[in-house]
Coordinates of C-alpha atoms and ligand atoms in Angstrom, one line a residue:
M184 CA 0.0 0.0 0.0
A185 CA 1.1 3.6 -0.7
E186 CA 2.4 6.0 1.9
M187 CA 0.7 9.0 3.2
S188 CA 1.6 11.9 0.8
P189 CA 5.2 13.2 1.2
R190 CA 6.0 13.7 4.9
Q191 CA 3.6 16.5 5.6
R192 CA 3.6 18.7 8.6
I193 CA 0.5 17.7 10.6
R194 CA -0.4 19.5 13.8
F195 CA -3.2 19.8 16.2
L196 CA -4.8 23.2 16.0
C197 CA -7.1 24.7 18.7
H198 CA -10.3 25.9 17.3
Q199 CA -10.7 28.4 20.2
C200 CA -7.2 29.9 20.8
Q201 CA -5.3 28.9 17.6
R202 CA -2.5 27.2 19.6
E203 CA -0.7 24.4 17.9
F204 CA 0.6 21.0 19.2
P205 CA 2.6 18.3 17.5
V206 CA 0.6 15.1 16.7
R207 CA 3.6 13.0 18.0
D208 CA 2.0 13.2 21.5
P209 CA -1.5 11.9 22.1
R210 CA -4.0 14.5 23.2
W211 CA -7.7 15.1 22.6
K212 CA -8.2 18.8 23.7
C213 CA -6.3 22.0 24.0
D214 CA -4.9 23.2 27.3
C215 CA -7.5 26.0 27.1
G216 CA -10.3 23.4 26.9
G217 CA -11.1 24.1 23.2
V218 CA -11.7 21.4 20.6
L219 CA -8.8 20.5 18.3
D220 CA -8.7 20.2 14.5
L221 CA -5.8 18.9 12.4
D222 CA -3.8 21.4 10.4
F223 CA -3.1 19.2 7.4
K224 CA -3.0 20.0 3.7
P225 CA -3.1 16.6 2.0
L226 CA -2.2 16.1 -1.6
I227 CA -4.1 13.5 -3.7
D228 CA -3.1 12.2 -7.1
L229 CA -6.1 10.5 -8.7
K230 CA -3.8 8.4 -10.9
K231 CA -2.7 6.5 -7.8
L232 CA -6.2 5.3 -7.2
E233 CA -6.1 3.0 -10.2
G234 CA -6.0 -0.7 -9.2
R235 CA -6.5 0.0 -5.5
P236 CA -9.1 -2.1 -3.7
P237 CA -12.5 -0.5 -3.2
T238 CA -12.1 0.5 0.5
L239 CA -11.9 3.9 2.2
W240 CA -8.1 3.3 2.5
R241 CA -7.8 3.8 -1.2
Y242 CA -7.4 7.5 -0.3
R243 CA -4.3 6.6 1.7
E244 CA -2.5 9.9 0.9
V245 CA -5.1 12.0 2.7
L246 CA -5.4 9.8 5.8
P247 CA -3.0 11.0 8.6
V248 CA -1.6 7.7 9.8
E249 CA 2.2 7.5 9.4
D250 CA 2.9 3.8 9.1
D251 CA 1.0 1.3 7.0
G252 CA 1.8 -1.2 9.7
N253 CA -0.5 0.6 12.1
I254 CA -3.6 0.6 9.9
V255 CA -6.6 -1.1 11.7
S256 CA -9.1 -2.0 9.0
F257 CA -11.7 -4.6 7.9
D258 CA -11.3 -3.4 4.3
E259 CA -14.4 -1.2 5.0
G260 CA -15.9 1.6 2.9
F261 CA -16.6 2.4 -0.7
T262 CA -20.3 1.7 0.2
P263 CA -22.9 1.7 -2.6
L264 CA -24.3 5.1 -3.7
Q265 CA -27.9 4.3 -4.7
K266 CA -30.6 6.3 -6.4
I267 CA -33.8 6.2 -4.4
S268 CA -37.2 7.5 -5.5
L269 CA -39.1 9.6 -3.0
T270 CA -42.4 11.4 -3.3
G271 CA -40.8 14.8 -4.2
G272 CA -38.2 13.4 -6.6
E273 CA -35.0 11.3 -6.6
A274 CA -31.9 11.5 -4.5
F275 CA -28.7 9.4 -4.0
F276 CA -28.0 7.7 -0.7
K277 CA -24.8 6.1 0.5
V278 CA -25.6 2.8 2.1
D279 CA -23.4 3.3 5.1
C280 CA -25.4 1.0 7.3
L281 CA -23.4 -1.8 5.5
F282 CA -20.2 -1.0 7.5
P283 CA -18.7 -3.8 9.6
S284 CA -20.3 -2.5 12.9
G285 CA -23.5 -1.4 11.1
S286 CA -23.0 2.4 10.9
F287 CA -20.9 5.1 9.2
K288 CA -19.0 5.6 12.5
D289 CA -16.6 2.9 11.2
R290 CA -15.2 5.5 8.9
G291 CA -14.0 7.5 11.8
S292 CA -13.0 4.5 14.0
S293 CA -10.7 3.0 11.4
I294 CA -8.6 6.1 11.2
L295 CA -8.8 7.0 15.0
V296 CA -7.9 3.4 16.2
S297 CA -5.1 3.3 13.7
K298 CA -3.7 6.4 15.3
L299 CA -4.2 5.0 18.8
K300 CA -2.1 2.0 17.7
E301 CA 0.5 4.3 16.3
W302 CA 0.6 6.2 19.6
G303 CA 0.9 2.9 21.5
I304 CA -2.2 3.5 23.5
R305 CA -3.4 0.4 25.4
E306 CA -6.8 1.5 26.8
V307 CA -9.4 4.1 26.0
V308 CA -12.8 5.5 27.1
E309 CA -15.6 6.8 25.0
D310 CA -19.3 7.9 25.4
S311 CA -22.0 7.3 22.8
S312 CA -25.7 6.8 22.2
G313 CA -24.6 3.3 21.0
N314 CA -23.2 3.4 17.4
A315 CA -20.0 5.3 18.0
G316 CA -19.4 3.1 21.0
S317 CA -20.0 -0.2 19.2
S318 CA -17.9 0.9 16.3
L319 CA -15.0 1.9 18.5
A320 CA -15.3 -1.3 20.5
G321 CA -15.1 -3.4 17.3
Y322 CA -12.0 -1.6 16.0
C323 CA -10.4 -1.8 19.5
A324 CA -11.1 -5.5 19.5
R325 CA -9.2 -5.8 16.1
A326 CA -6.3 -3.8 17.5
G327 CA -6.2 -5.4 20.9
I328 CA -6.9 -2.1 22.7
G329 CA -8.9 -2.1 26.0
C330 CA -12.1 -0.1 25.7
H331 CA -14.7 1.4 28.1
I332 CA -17.9 2.7 26.6
Y333 CA -20.3 4.9 28.5
V334 CA -23.9 4.9 27.3
P335 CA -27.2 6.4 28.5
R336 CA -29.5 3.8 30.1
S337 CA -32.0 4.2 27.3
T338 CA -29.6 2.9 24.6
S339 CA -31.0 0.2 22.4
P340 CA -30.4 -3.3 23.8
A341 CA -28.9 -4.5 20.5
K342 CA -26.2 -1.8 20.6
C343 CA -25.3 -2.6 24.2
T344 CA -25.1 -6.3 23.3
Q345 CA -22.8 -5.5 20.4
I346 CA -20.5 -3.4 22.6
E347 CA -20.1 -6.2 25.1
A348 CA -19.7 -8.8 22.4
Y349 CA -16.6 -7.0 21.1
G350 CA -15.2 -7.4 24.6
A351 CA -15.5 -3.7 25.7
V352 CA -16.6 -2.8 29.2
L353 CA -20.1 -1.3 29.0
H354 CA -21.0 1.4 31.5
R355 CA -24.7 2.2 31.6
V356 CA -25.2 5.7 33.0
P357 CA -28.5 6.7 34.5
G358 CA -29.9 9.8 32.9
S359 CA -29.3 11.5 29.5
R360 CA -26.8 11.3 26.7
E361 CA -25.1 14.3 28.4
A362 CA -24.7 12.3 31.7
A363 CA -22.9 9.6 29.8
A364 CA -20.6 12.2 28.3
R365 CA -19.8 13.6 31.8
A366 CA -19.0 10.1 33.1
A367 CA -16.6 9.4 30.2
L368 CA -15.0 12.8 30.7
E369 CA -14.4 12.0 34.3
A370 CA -12.8 8.6 33.4
A371 CA -10.7 10.5 30.8
G372 CA -8.7 12.0 33.6
K373 CA -6.9 8.6 33.8
T374 CA -7.4 7.0 30.4
Y375 CA -7.2 8.3 26.9
Y376 CA -10.5 9.8 25.6
A377 CA -11.1 8.3 22.1
S378 CA -14.1 10.6 21.6
H379 CA -15.7 10.7 18.2
V380 CA -16.7 14.3 19.0
W381 CA -13.5 15.7 20.5
N382 CA -10.9 13.7 18.6
P383 CA -10.0 15.2 15.2
F384 CA -8.6 11.9 13.9
F385 CA -12.2 10.7 13.8
S386 CA -13.4 13.3 11.4
Q387 CA -10.3 12.6 9.2
G388 CA -12.0 9.3 8.7
T389 CA -15.5 10.5 8.1
K390 CA -14.1 12.8 5.4
T391 CA -13.7 9.7 3.2
F392 CA -17.5 10.0 2.7
A393 CA -16.8 13.0 0.4
Y394 CA -14.0 11.3 -1.5
E395 CA -16.2 8.2 -2.2
V396 CA -19.2 10.3 -3.2
C397 CA -17.1 12.4 -5.7
E398 CA -15.4 9.3 -7.1
Q399 CA -18.7 7.5 -7.5
L400 CA -20.1 10.6 -9.3
D401 CA -17.1 10.6 -11.7
W402 CA -15.3 13.4 -9.7
R403 CA -18.2 15.7 -9.5
A404 CA -19.6 17.3 -6.3
P405 CA -23.3 17.0 -5.6
D406 CA -25.3 20.2 -5.4
W407 CA -26.5 19.3 -1.9
L408 CA -25.1 17.1 0.9
A409 CA -27.9 16.2 3.2
A410 CA -27.4 14.5 6.6
A411 CA -29.0 14.1 10.0
V412 CA -26.9 16.0 12.6
G413 CA -26.3 15.3 16.3
N414 CA -22.6 16.0 17.0
G415 CA -21.9 16.7 13.4
S416 CA -19.1 14.1 13.0
L417 CA -20.3 13.1 9.5
L418 CA -21.3 16.5 8.3
L419 CA -18.0 18.2 9.5
G420 CA -15.9 15.3 8.1
A421 CA -17.6 15.4 4.7
F422 CA -17.3 19.2 4.6
T423 CA -13.5 18.8 5.3
G424 CA -13.3 16.3 2.5
F425 CA -15.1 18.4 -0.1
T426 CA -13.0 21.4 1.0
E427 CA -9.8 19.4 0.3
L428 CA -11.1 18.2 -3.1
L429 CA -12.0 21.8 -4.1
A430 CA -8.6 23.0 -3.0
A431 CA -6.9 20.3 -5.1
G432 CA -8.9 21.4 -8.1
I433 CA -10.5 18.0 -8.4
I434 CA -14.1 19.3 -8.0
K435 CA -15.1 22.8 -9.2
T436 CA -17.9 23.5 -6.7
M437 CA -18.8 22.9 -3.1
P438 CA -22.0 21.2 -2.2
R439 CA -24.4 23.1 0.0
L440 CA -25.0 21.5 3.4
L441 CA -28.5 20.5 4.4
A442 CA -28.6 19.6 8.0
F443 CA -31.6 17.8 9.7
Q444 CA -32.4 17.6 13.3
A445 CA -35.3 16.0 15.1
E446 CA -37.9 18.6 16.1
A447 CA -37.7 17.1 19.7
C448 CA -34.0 18.0 20.0
A449 CA -32.9 20.7 17.6
P450 CA -30.4 23.1 19.3
L451 CA -28.5 23.8 16.1
A452 CA -31.5 24.3 13.9
E453 CA -32.8 26.8 16.5
A454 CA -29.5 28.7 16.6
F455 CA -29.4 28.7 12.8
M456 CA -32.9 30.1 12.5
E457 CA -32.1 32.8 15.0
N458 CA -28.9 33.6 13.1
S459 CA -26.9 33.1 16.2
T460 CA -23.5 31.5 16.8
H461 CA -24.6 30.6 20.3
V462 CA -26.1 27.2 20.8
P463 CA -29.2 27.5 23.1
L464 CA -29.4 25.8 26.4
P465 CA -30.1 22.1 26.4
K466 CA -33.8 21.2 26.1
K467 CA -35.0 18.0 24.6
R468 CA -38.0 15.7 24.4
P469 CA -38.0 12.0 23.7
T470 CA -37.3 11.1 20.0
A471 CA -37.0 7.9 18.1
A472 CA -33.8 9.3 16.6
E473 CA -31.5 8.3 19.5
G474 CA -28.4 8.7 17.4
I475 CA -28.8 12.4 17.0
A476 CA -30.4 13.3 20.4
V477 CA -27.6 15.6 21.4
A478 CA -28.7 18.6 23.4
A479 CA -25.3 20.4 23.7
P480 CA -23.1 19.5 20.7
K481 CA -19.5 20.3 21.5
R482 CA -18.7 21.4 17.9
G483 CA -21.9 23.3 17.5
R484 CA -20.2 26.6 16.4
Q485 CA -18.2 24.7 13.8
I486 CA -21.3 23.0 12.4
L487 CA -23.2 26.3 12.2
D488 CA -20.2 28.0 10.5
A489 CA -19.9 25.2 7.9
V490 CA -23.6 25.2 7.0
R491 CA -23.6 29.0 6.7
Q492 CA -20.4 29.1 4.7
S493 CA -21.7 26.5 2.3
G494 CA -24.9 28.5 1.7
G495 CA -26.9 25.6 3.2
R496 CA -29.6 25.4 5.8
F497 CA -31.2 23.4 8.7
M498 CA -34.5 21.7 8.7
T499 CA -36.4 20.0 11.6
I500 CA -38.2 16.7 11.3
A501 CA -41.2 15.7 13.4
E502 CA -41.5 12.3 15.1
A503 CA -44.4 11.3 12.8
E504 CA -42.4 12.1 9.7
I505 CA -39.5 10.0 11.0
K506 CA -41.8 7.0 11.6
E507 CA -43.4 7.4 8.2
S508 CA -40.1 7.5 6.3
L509 CA -38.8 4.6 8.3
R510 CA -41.8 2.4 7.3
M511 CA -41.6 3.6 3.7
M512 CA -37.9 2.6 3.5
W513 CA -38.5 -0.8 5.2
R514 CA -41.1 -1.5 2.6
Q515 CA -38.6 -0.8 -0.1
G516 CA -36.2 -3.3 1.4
Y517 CA -33.9 -0.9 3.3
Y518 CA -33.7 -2.2 6.9
I519 CA -32.4 1.0 8.5
E520 CA -32.7 2.2 12.1
P521 CA -35.0 5.1 13.1
T522 CA -32.2 7.7 13.3
S523 CA -31.4 7.0 9.6
A524 CA -35.0 7.8 8.6
V525 CA -34.4 11.4 9.7
A526 CA -32.3 11.9 6.6
V527 CA -34.8 10.3 4.3
A528 CA -37.7 12.3 5.8
G529 CA -35.6 15.5 5.5
V530 CA -34.6 14.9 1.8
E531 CA -38.2 14.1 1.0
K532 CA -39.4 17.3 2.7
F533 CA -36.7 19.3 0.9
L534 CA -37.5 17.9 -2.5
R535 CA -41.2 18.6 -2.0
Q536 CA -40.4 22.2 -1.1
E537 CA -37.7 22.8 -3.8
G538 CA -38.8 20.8 -6.7
A539 CA -35.8 20.4 -9.0
A540 CA -33.0 21.0 -6.5
G541 CA -30.2 19.5 -8.5
L542 CA -28.2 16.5 -7.3
V543 CA -28.9 15.6 -3.7
V544 CA -26.7 13.1 -1.9
S545 CA -27.5 11.8 1.6
T546 CA -26.8 8.7 3.6
L547 CA -28.4 5.7 5.3
T548 CA -26.3 5.9 8.5
G549 CA -27.3 2.9 10.6
H550 CA -28.6 -0.7 10.3
G551 CA -32.1 -1.7 11.5
L552 CA -30.7 -4.8 13.3
K553 CA -29.3 -2.3 15.9
A554 CA -32.6 -0.6 16.7
S555 CA -36.0 -0.9 15.0
G556 CA -37.9 1.7 16.9
Ligands
PLP876 C1 -24.0 9.1 15.0 C2 -25.2 8.9 14.1 C3 -25.7 10.0 13.4 C4 -25.3 11.4 13.6 O1 -24.0 11.6 13.6 P1 -23.4 12.9 14.3 O2 -21.9 12.7 14.1 O3 -23.7 12.8 15.8 O4 -23.9 14.1 13.7 C5 -26.8 9.7 12.6 N1 -27.3 8.5 12.4 C6 -26.8 7.4 13.1 C7 -27.4 6.1 12.9 C8 -25.7 7.6 14.0 O5 -25.2 6.5 14.6
ZN877 ZN1 -6.9 26.4 22.9

C-alpha cells in the first residue's frame, strides 16, 4: 500500500485559541479546553487510485496515519451510492449501514484506532448513544486495545449487546446522553479519551465520505449534501473532504450542506434560524432518533459555520415524519434504524419544497438490526 503523501507537517490546531501542538504526542483537547482540528493539507493524485481495492483506505495519501503497519481495518468503505425515488423526486443515498459494525461511525473509528495503535495507547474511554461506542469497540477488538464505553441507560439493547460482544466494558449511565458524556470525561482523567466528538482523527476518517461520493459521481460534487446531525461528525468530516477536493482542483464547486435535526432535539436548527453563533441551552423531548439526540453539541459553532459558509440550511423533522419515512424505507427493502430515517424524511421534505433541487446526496447511516424503533 502507498504512503501518506510526502511527509507533511501535521499538527493539532485549537479551534478556540489557535494554539498548535505536535501530533507526535497523544492529546484530545487544547490546554484552554477548546476542541482541536488537524492542520493538514493533504495532496491527492487521482492516478494513484487505479487498481487499488474499493475500500476507504484507497485514499491513503489523505489519511493522517504515518505507518501502514499501524492501519486497523476490515477493508471497509466504498459503500454503494444508490438512487432512491421519494415522493418529491429522486436522491442518492450512500448505504453506510453496510459498514462492519453497522453504521458510518466505522469511517472515523478505522482512522482513529489506527492512530491509537501508532501512539501505543493500550486502553481508551468513549461515550456514545450506541453506534460510535459499538464501532470503537469493534476496532479496538481488532487492534487489541482495551475499551470502556459509557452509554445512557435508554440505549437500544442490541447496541449494548454489540459493545459487550466485542469485549469492551459497558458502563450504563442513569440519565441522559449528556450524563454519559460527563461520566466518560471524568474517566478520561486517567485513560485516553477516544471521543468521536472531540478527537479530530475521527473526522479525518468521516471525510472519506466526500471522496467516495465524488469518485462515484465521476469526480463531480453533488449540489446538496444532506445529513442528520447530532454532534456533526459526519457533516463536518464530509465538509472537510469536499474542501480538500476543491482546494486540489478535483471538484469545481462545493455542495451546499442540508442539516436535519429531530424537532424534539434541535439546538443547532434553533441557533441557525435565530442567526446566532450561540447554541441554546439544552432542552429536549424524547425522540425515536436516539443517534442524534444531542442537546449540547460540543462542535456546535463549527457546524453552524460550515452550514452557513456552504450556503446551506437546517430543517427540523417531526416524530411522525421519522416514523413514516422509516416504514416507507423498510417496505422498499432498506432495513435501517429510526435515526437514519431522519435523513430520508428530510430529503423528502426538501424535494417537496424545492422541486428540481439539483443533485442531492445523503446517507443511510445505521442498520435496522441495531434498533428498529
Ligand atoms: C452518529 C449517528 C448519526 C449522527 O452523527 P453525528 O456525528 O452525531 O452528527 C446519525 N445516524 C446514526 C445512525 C448515527 O449513529
Ligand atoms: Zn486552545
